[in-house]
Amino acid sequence: RRLLVLLLLLLPLLCLRGRGQGFGQTRFICTSVPLDGDMCAATAPGTGSAEELKSTVLQLRETVLQQKETIMNQKETIRELTAKLGRCESQSVLEALPGEPKGGRKGGFSKNTMGDLSRSPAAETLSQLGQTLQSLKTRLENLEQFSRMNSSGQTNNLKDILQNKIDDLERQVLSRVNSLEEGKFNPKNESEERGKIESTLTSLHQRISDLEKGQKDNRPPDRFQLTFPLRTNYMYAKVKKSLPEMYAFSICMWMKSNASPGMGTPFSYAVPGQANELVLIEWGNNPMEILINDKVAKLPFVINDGKWHHICVTWTTRDGVWEAYQDGTQTGNGENLAPYHPIKPQGVLVLGQEQDTLGGGFDATQAFVGELAHFNVWDRKLSPGEVYSLATCSSKALSGNVISWAEANIDIYGGATKWTFEACRQLN
């Protein structure tokens, strides 16, 4: 349409210029002509400037060039989209045809993904195998402790067999790592080789699980400890039973930690409307503290040395009197700690995390890192003699009449683990 307008404008100009060659100065006139009229015979009633006409022609020419450039750009975009669509269709066809090589067809998707597809699963497999082997070795070390306790020749022989199998698996994994690094592995045999190793690991895992089941069945229900190896906001244990309303308490436990700064929160008890109803915490570079209804007392414990220590805290609501014991000896006392405030019932008791909400709101910076065992709660103040019996693992030591330490009373979450408790055997 623009070209037609341009022609209509230029044709009268050409005609007028041809007629005016013998008359000296030429005038260019632009006038409209009927469709059935003679363009060259038309006369122009008005006058026009040659510069204006030239400017109009240049503008029309510029418009035509811009339209041409736009069309070329659109064609290039269409070509790119068509090529991408072709690559997608080619890839879909290749995936649908397992016999077709994944390098691509001519004119189609030409990126070679064989290397990526082989390296990623292999690396992931090696990582998983390494983690599995480490887990099995840790469990086997625990079984070694159990075998030393029972002095069973059969257990020792089985332990040796399992250890040899783990060593053999480690050699196989190391061989695979070397093959991958040197580029000597054969992808065709990769799945078959991995299947053999996974089958052996499954068998090994089952045998260790059977041994652990026998170990658990043979040990007393309180002869265990909880391990919190990492400072996380998801690793904890929850006591199944809540606390009743208490006007006095004694809380005792064994702990071992060398975490820095601060070992975190061995336990926290939250009730509706009060997240800090009863909390034991060592946070940052602060000393260990006991919180009752958000009131705080600093405890004179020195236990962050990576060794087992027995601690007890007693409290009575009358005048808020408290006492602190470490390894059977009283190390501190005070009063006016939440006086005349009874411990409220129907709460949630968590080991290893500090609660900001009822049963949750954990903060990794306040998490307990270390080992914990024999967490017991009484609704009365223990005597110094009773505390000493607990710290020396005496056969006369009592279990908590509110919360007693037993595997059936505790649920574990987030990867915290149970192992056989060792501290009392070291003392005896």
C-alpha positions as a printed NumPy array, in Angstrom:
array([[  0.   ,   0.   ,   0.   ],
       [  2.836,   2.42 ,   0.849],
       [  4.564,   1.576,  -2.474],
       [  1.342,   2.343,  -4.377],
       [  1.118,   5.77 ,  -2.725],
       [  4.768,   6.398,  -3.606],
       [  4.168,   5.547,  -7.257],
       [  1.122,   7.791,  -7.423],
       [  3.243,  10.65 ,  -6.135],
       [  6.256,  10.056,  -8.382],
       [  4.495,   9.489, -11.726],
       [  3.091,  13.068, -12.048],
       [  6.5  ,  14.403, -11.163],
       [  8.135,  12.439, -13.947],
       [  5.53 ,  13.574, -16.44 ],
       [  5.83 ,  17.217, -15.461],
       [  9.595,  17.12 , -15.624],
       [  9.515,  15.624, -19.107],
       [  7.18 ,  18.35 , -20.374],
       [  9.136,  21.211, -18.849],
       [ 12.574,  20.495, -20.33 ],
       [ 12.244,  23.203, -23.043],
       [ 10.967,  26.048, -20.834],
       [ 13.94 ,  26.905, -18.634],
       [ 13.187,  26.505, -14.935],
       [ 11.144,  23.43 , -14.11 ],
       [  8.369,  23.376, -11.482],
       [  7.298,  20.136,  -9.814],
       [  3.627,  19.97 ,  -8.92 ],
       [  1.866,  17.166,  -7.078],
       [ -1.863,  16.78 ,  -7.77 ],
       [ -4.442,  14.014,  -7.371],
       [ -5.654,  12.244, -10.535],
       [ -8.81 ,  10.172, -10.936],
       [ -8.296,   6.464, -11.389],
       [ -9.484,   6.56 , -15.022],
       [ -7.756,   9.844, -15.837],
       [ -4.52 ,  10.627, -17.724],
       [ -1.814,  11.21 , -15.185],
       [  0.472,  12.985, -17.613],
       [ -2.324,  15.34 , -18.774],
       [ -3.279,  16.39 , -15.267],
       [ -2.6  ,  19.939, -14.126],
       [ -1.737,  20.966, -10.624],
       [ -3.697,  23.958,  -9.322],
       [ -1.388,  24.513,  -6.358],
       [  2.289,  25.137,  -6.067],
       [  4.751,  23.089,  -4.013],
       [  8.308,  23.282,  -2.844],
       [ 10.881,  20.9  ,  -4.285],
       [ 12.452,  20.552,  -0.848],
       [  9.135,  19.488,   0.678],
       [  8.658,  16.883,  -2.02 ],
       [ 12.186,  15.596,  -1.531],
       [ 11.635,  15.37 ,   2.213],
       [  8.43 ,  13.417,   1.687],
       [ 10.159,  10.964,  -0.636],
       [ 13.012,  10.448,   1.857],
       [ 10.565,   9.814,   4.684],
       [  8.715,   7.272,   2.58 ],
       [ 12.006,   5.608,   1.674],
       [ 13.051,   5.464,   5.351],
       [  9.712,   3.917,   6.278],
       [ 10.133,   1.252,   3.604],
       [ 13.653,   0.431,   4.855],
       [ 12.413,   0.134,   8.472],
       [  9.616,  -2.192,   7.406],
       [ 12.125,  -4.294,   5.494],
       [ 14.434,  -4.482,   8.528],
       [ 11.517,  -5.494,  10.782],
       [ 10.519,  -8.24 ,   8.379],
       [ 14.12 ,  -9.541,   8.286],
       [ 14.294,  -9.608,  12.101],
       [ 11.017, -11.469,  12.292],
       [ 12.264, -13.986,   9.765],
       [ 15.428, -14.535,  11.869],
       [ 13.321, -15.027,  15.005],
       [ 11.13 , -17.52 ,  13.161],
       [ 14.224, -19.416,  12.003],
       [ 15.575, -19.585,  15.591],
       [ 12.262, -20.789,  16.999],
       [ 11.958, -23.36 ,  14.232],
       [ 15.479, -24.661,  14.985],
       [ 14.719, -24.914,  18.72 ],
       [ 11.468, -26.737,  18.029],
       [ 13.33 , -29.108,  15.753],
       [ 15.898, -29.852,  18.489],
       [ 13.138, -30.53 ,  21.014],
       [ 11.339, -32.849,  18.615],
       [ 14.62 , -34.606,  17.798],
       [ 15.403, -35.125,  21.505],
       [ 11.909, -36.509,  22.131],
       [ 12.335, -38.988,  19.3  ],
       [ 15.757, -40.063,  20.604],
       [ 14.386, -40.671,  24.089],
       [ 11.542, -42.71 ,  22.65 ],
       [ 13.983, -44.889,  20.679],
       [ 16.363, -46.677,  23.097],
       [ 18.396, -48.082,  20.224],
       [ 19.127, -44.609,  18.823],
       [ 22.434, -43.043,  19.951],
       [ 21.944, -39.996,  22.163],
       [ 24.446, -37.891,  20.266],
       [ 21.662, -36.646,  17.964],
       [ 20.822, -36.819,  14.241],
       [ 22.056, -34.59 ,  11.453],
       [ 20.386, -31.226,  11.606],
       [ 18.876, -32.097,  14.976],
       [ 20.027, -31.955,  18.566],
       [ 23.785, -32.378,  18.391],
       [ 24.871, -32.001,  22.044],
       [ 26.508, -35.171,  23.344],
       [ 25.072, -35.921,  26.782],
       [ 26.657, -39.327,  27.261],
       [ 29.426, -38.014,  29.484],
       [ 27.06 , -36.067,  31.724],
       [ 24.642, -38.942,  32.048],
       [ 27.376, -41.376,  33.02 ],
       [ 29.315, -39.167,  35.426],
       [ 26.388, -37.891,  37.494],
       [ 24.887, -41.271,  38.523],
       [ 28.354, -42.689,  39.152],
       [ 29.323, -39.832,  41.44 ],
       [ 25.999, -40.066,  43.228],
       [ 26.386, -43.823,  43.622],
       [ 29.876, -43.475,  45.081],
       [ 28.645, -40.844,  47.536],
       [ 25.781, -43.07 ,  48.648],
       [ 28.071, -46.077,  48.99 ],
       [ 30.51 , -44.046,  51.065],
       [ 27.761, -42.883,  53.412],
       [ 26.366, -46.413,  53.71 ],
       [ 29.785, -47.882,  54.481],
       [ 30.46 , -45.231,  57.131],
       [ 27.107, -45.951,  58.771],
       [ 27.783, -49.699,  58.792],
       [ 31.26 , -49.177,  60.247],
       [ 29.852, -47.038,  63.061],
       [ 27.24 , -49.648,  63.854],
       [ 29.895, -52.353,  63.784],
       [ 32.002, -50.402,  66.292],
       [ 29.019, -50.371,  68.619],
       [ 28.688, -54.132,  68.169],
       [ 32.353, -54.49 ,  69.111],
       [ 31.629, -52.766,  72.412],
       [ 28.757, -55.153,  72.968],
       [ 30.935, -58.154,  72.168],
       [ 33.557, -56.998,  74.685],
       [ 30.848, -56.871,  77.34 ],
       [ 29.648, -60.391,  76.62 ],
       [ 32.987, -62.045,  75.692],
       [ 31.195, -64.241,  73.202],
       [ 33.458, -66.162,  70.831],
       [ 30.65 , -66.552,  68.329],
       [ 29.967, -62.805,  68.344],
       [ 33.666, -62.042,  67.857],
       [ 33.908, -64.422,  64.907],
       [ 30.825, -62.891,  63.296],
       [ 32.21 , -59.424,  63.908],
       [ 35.444, -60.377,  62.142],
       [ 33.504, -61.719,  59.152],
       [ 31.478, -58.502,  58.908],
       [ 34.597, -56.365,  59.22 ],
       [ 36.255, -58.283,  56.396],
       [ 33.207, -57.756,  54.202],
       [ 33.24 , -54.019,  54.866],
       [ 36.97 , -53.86 ,  54.059],
       [ 36.345, -55.716,  50.813],
       [ 33.525, -53.321,  49.867],
       [ 35.763, -50.345,  50.582],
       [ 38.376, -51.77 ,  48.224],
       [ 35.747, -52.2  ,  45.512],
       [ 34.544, -48.624,  45.933],
       [ 38.135, -47.34 ,  45.863],
       [ 38.751, -49.307,  42.669],
       [ 35.706, -47.712,  41.092],
       [ 36.896, -44.252,  42.097],
       [ 40.278, -44.893,  40.471],
       [ 38.631, -46.198,  37.312],
       [ 36.411, -43.133,  37.084],
       [ 39.351, -40.768,  37.586],
       [ 41.416, -42.539,  34.898],
       [ 38.466, -42.819,  32.501],
       [ 38.796, -46.611,  32.307],
       [ 35.301, -47.542,  33.437],
       [ 32.967, -49.264,  31.   ],
       [ 29.435, -47.811,  31.103],
       [ 28.042, -51.082,  29.829],
       [ 29.161, -52.93 ,  32.966],
       [ 28.426, -50.055,  35.352],
       [ 24.89 , -51.087,  36.346],
       [ 25.875, -54.738,  36.758],
       [ 28.824, -53.867,  39.01 ],
       [ 26.724, -51.469,  41.081],
       [ 24.053, -54.139,  41.489],
       [ 26.589, -56.595,  42.932],
       [ 27.883, -54.086,  45.485],
       [ 24.378, -52.992,  46.511],
       [ 23.357, -56.63 ,  46.95 ],
       [ 26.335, -57.228,  49.238],
       [ 25.546, -54.057,  51.2  ],
       [ 21.932, -55.152,  51.647],
       [ 23.021, -58.529,  52.997],
       [ 25.558, -56.892,  55.296],
       [ 23.017, -54.387,  56.575],
       [ 20.557, -57.185,  57.369],
       [ 23.125, -59.17 ,  59.366],
       [ 24.181, -56.129,  61.392],
       [ 20.513, -55.286,  62.023],
       [ 19.936, -58.803,  63.343],
       [ 22.903, -58.428,  65.68 ],
       [ 21.659, -55.049,  66.888],
       [ 18.237, -56.496,  67.553],
       [ 19.804, -59.219,  69.67 ],
       [ 21.915, -56.628,  71.461],
       [ 18.862, -54.504,  72.234],
       [ 16.942, -57.516,  73.51 ],
       [ 19.796, -58.484,  75.846],
       [ 20.53 , -55.081,  77.429],
       [ 18.538, -53.499,  80.273],
       [ 15.91 , -50.938,  79.154],
       [ 17.836, -48.051,  80.788],
       [ 21.313, -48.995,  79.478],
       [ 21.355, -46.606,  76.546],
       [ 22.395, -43.067,  75.653],
       [ 21.274, -40.497,  73.09 ],
       [ 23.806, -38.995,  70.693],
       [ 23.311, -35.588,  69.039],
       [ 26.348, -35.271,  66.735],
       [ 25.355, -32.069,  64.901],
       [ 23.987, -28.642,  65.791],
       [ 20.705, -28.708,  63.859],
       [ 17.121, -27.557,  64.295],
       [ 15.644, -30.979,  63.501],
       [ 17.54 , -33.53 ,  65.617],
       [ 15.888, -34.182,  69.005],
       [ 14.114, -36.659,  71.264],
       [ 10.71 , -36.222,  72.851],
       [  9.594, -37.724,  76.139],
       [  6.245, -39.398,  75.594],
       [  4.943, -38.438,  79.03 ],
       [  4.243, -34.865,  80.157],
       [  5.055, -33.457,  83.584],
       [  2.36 , -33.1  ,  86.232],
       [  1.899, -29.966,  88.319],
       [  4.964, -29.887,  90.579],
       [  5.825, -27.756,  93.602],
       [  9.313, -29.235,  93.754],
       [ 11.537, -31.252,  91.454],
       [ 14.88 , -32.974,  91.048],
       [ 16.258, -33.45 ,  87.538],
       [ 19.385, -35.573,  87.068],
       [ 21.245, -36.86 ,  84.009],
       [ 24.579, -37.9  ,  82.561],
       [ 26.07 , -35.638,  79.874],
       [ 29.17 , -35.518,  77.699],
       [ 30.043, -32.669,  75.347],
       [ 32.921, -30.562,  74.096],
       [ 30.837, -28.33 ,  71.823],
       [ 31.9  , -24.703,  71.584],
       [ 30.637, -22.111,  72.144],
       [ 28.183, -23.687,  74.581],
       [ 26.813, -27.227,  74.504],
       [ 23.267, -26.015,  73.827],
       [ 20.018, -27.19 ,  75.417],
       [ 19.995, -30.623,  77.084],
       [ 16.243, -30.338,  77.738],
       [ 13.334, -27.916,  77.541],
       [  9.786, -28.13 ,  78.865],
       [  7.127, -25.866,  77.318],
       [  3.471, -25.421,  78.247],
       [  0.684, -23.512,  76.482],
       [  1.446, -19.815,  76.826],
       [  4.984, -20.325,  78.222],
       [  7.763, -21.819,  76.092],
       [ 10.339, -21.446,  78.905],
       [  8.492, -23.189,  81.705],
       [ 11.539, -25.321,  82.567],
       [ 14.767, -25.18 ,  80.529],
       [ 18.421, -26.134,  81.   ],
       [ 20.651, -24.278,  78.525],
       [ 24.264, -23.28 ,  77.895],
       [ 24.213, -20.813,  75.016],
       [ 27.204, -19.055,  73.515],
       [ 29.839, -18.074,  76.053],
       [ 27.331, -17.834,  78.912],
       [ 27.422, -20.296,  81.832],
       [ 24.785, -23.001,  82.034],
       [ 21.434, -21.676,  83.241],
       [ 18.204, -23.105,  84.607],
       [ 15.022, -21.267,  83.56 ],
       [ 11.718, -21.618,  85.432],
       [  8.822, -19.589,  84.057],
       [ 11.412, -17.39 ,  82.29 ],
       [ 13.242, -16.654,  85.566],
       [ 16.97 , -17.485,  85.426],
       [ 19.629, -18.874,  87.773],
       [ 23.229, -19.387,  86.687],
       [ 24.646, -22.829,  87.493],
       [ 28.318, -23.396,  88.465],
       [ 28.88 , -26.392,  86.189],
       [ 32.205, -27.062,  84.442],
       [ 31.458, -29.965,  82.138],
       [ 32.415, -28.909,  78.608],
       [ 35.51 , -31.109,  78.405],
       [ 34.363, -34.103,  76.347],
       [ 34.041, -36.357,  79.433],
       [ 31.004, -37.888,  81.098],
       [ 29.615, -35.846,  84.   ],
       [ 26.625, -36.425,  86.244],
       [ 24.584, -33.337,  87.1  ],
       [ 21.494, -32.757,  89.262],
       [ 19.364, -29.677,  89.86 ],
       [ 16.822, -29.577,  92.697],
       [ 14.224, -26.852,  93.337],
       [ 11.27 , -26.085,  95.589],
       [  8.628, -23.46 ,  94.951],
       [  8.837, -22.233,  98.574],
       [ 11.201, -19.249,  98.337],
       [ 12.476, -20.621,  94.988],
       [ 15.369, -22.476,  96.649],
       [ 17.654, -24.42 ,  94.27 ],
       [ 20.748, -26.624,  94.519],
       [ 23.199, -27.792,  91.854],
       [ 25.268, -31.009,  91.976],
       [ 28.122, -32.084,  89.699],
       [ 29.502, -35.636,  89.88 ],
       [ 27.797, -36.223,  93.222],
       [ 29.028, -33.04 ,  94.942],
       [ 27.015, -29.899,  95.571],
       [ 28.652, -27.021,  93.702],
       [ 26.121, -24.224,  94.141],
       [ 22.77 , -23.122,  95.573],
       [ 20.493, -20.112,  95.701],
       [ 16.956, -18.89 ,  96.232],
       [ 14.266, -16.626,  94.802],
       [ 14.098, -18.619,  91.558],
       [ 10.451, -18.326,  90.434],
       [  9.219, -18.512,  94.053],
       [  5.695, -19.861,  94.602],
       [  5.273, -20.73 ,  90.945],
       [  4.324, -24.397,  90.481],
       [  5.549, -26.169,  87.356],
       [  2.52 , -26.342,  85.073],
       [  1.216, -29.643,  83.637],
       [  0.195, -30.725,  80.125],
       [  3.362, -29.539,  78.399],
       [  5.927, -30.986,  75.988],
       [  9.313, -32.24 ,  77.23 ],
       [ 12.058, -32.245,  74.558],
       [ 15.665, -33.455,  74.82 ],
       [ 18.29 , -31.739,  72.679],
       [ 16.4  , -28.592,  71.576],
       [ 15.084, -25.32 ,  73.04 ],
       [ 11.4  , -24.712,  72.275],
       [ 10.162, -21.303,  71.153],
       [  6.683, -22.681,  70.59 ],
       [  4.929, -25.662,  72.127],
       [  6.817, -28.684,  70.755],
       [  8.712, -26.72 ,  68.105],
       [ 10.301, -23.448,  67.05 ],
       [ 13.8  , -24.949,  67.333],
       [ 16.906, -22.812,  66.738],
       [ 20.044, -24.649,  65.586],
       [ 22.293, -22.248,  67.536],
       [ 20.654, -23.451,  70.778],
       [ 20.693, -27.184,  69.953],
       [ 22.499, -29.623,  72.237],
       [ 25.611, -31.262,  70.805],
       [ 26.947, -34.297,  72.648],
       [ 25.626, -37.355,  74.461],
       [ 22.953, -37.653,  77.113],
       [ 21.775, -40.536,  79.295],
       [ 19.795, -41.419,  82.439],
       [ 17.516, -38.378,  82.331],
       [ 15.282, -38.793,  85.388],
       [ 12.726, -36.478,  87.009],
       [ 11.309, -36.573,  90.551],
       [  8.574, -34.402,  92.03 ],
       [ 10.562, -33.855,  95.208],
       [ 13.975, -32.666,  96.352],
       [ 16.551, -35.487,  96.467],
       [ 18.899, -35.761,  99.409],
       [ 22.686, -35.378,  98.911],
       [ 23.062, -39.122,  99.556],
       [ 20.564, -40.008,  96.835],
       [ 22.329, -37.73 ,  94.379],
       [ 25.674, -39.327,  95.243],
       [ 24.264, -42.821,  94.626],
       [ 23.157, -41.74 ,  91.151],
       [ 26.54 , -40.173,  90.328],
       [ 28.436, -43.301,  91.42 ],
       [ 26.092, -45.72 ,  89.61 ],
       [ 25.185, -47.398,  92.881],
       [ 22.783, -50.3  ,  92.791],
       [ 20.767, -48.34 ,  95.363],
       [ 20.188, -45.476,  92.929],
       [ 16.539, -44.683,  92.302],
       [ 14.755, -44.041,  89.023],
       [ 12.633, -40.936,  88.588],
       [  9.099, -41.286,  89.878],
       [  7.818, -38.75 ,  87.296],
       [ 10.077, -39.518,  84.312],
       [ 12.291, -42.611,  84.336],
       [ 15.001, -43.322,  81.777],
       [ 13.767, -46.109,  79.481],
       [ 13.81 , -46.609,  75.727],
       [ 10.049, -47.149,  75.65 ],
       [  9.484, -43.662,  77.095],
       [ 11.307, -41.725,  74.352],
       [ 10.73 , -41.035,  70.653],
       [ 13.701, -39.997,  68.5  ],
       [ 13.577, -37.605,  65.517],
       [ 15.911, -36.207,  62.865],
       [ 18.781, -38.689,  63.103],
       [ 19.606, -38.682,  66.819],
       [ 20.87 , -42.175,  67.684],
       [ 20.823, -44.613,  70.583],
       [ 23.928, -46.423,  71.789],
       [ 24.78 , -48.529,  74.814],
       [ 25.576, -46.36 ,  77.841],
       [ 29.219, -46.62 ,  78.907],
       [ 29.774, -44.16 ,  81.762],
       [ 28.64 , -46.379,  84.634],
       [ 30.684, -49.339,  83.381],
       [ 33.773, -47.112,  83.389],
       [ 33.138, -46.19 ,  87.018],
       [ 32.512, -49.747,  88.236]])
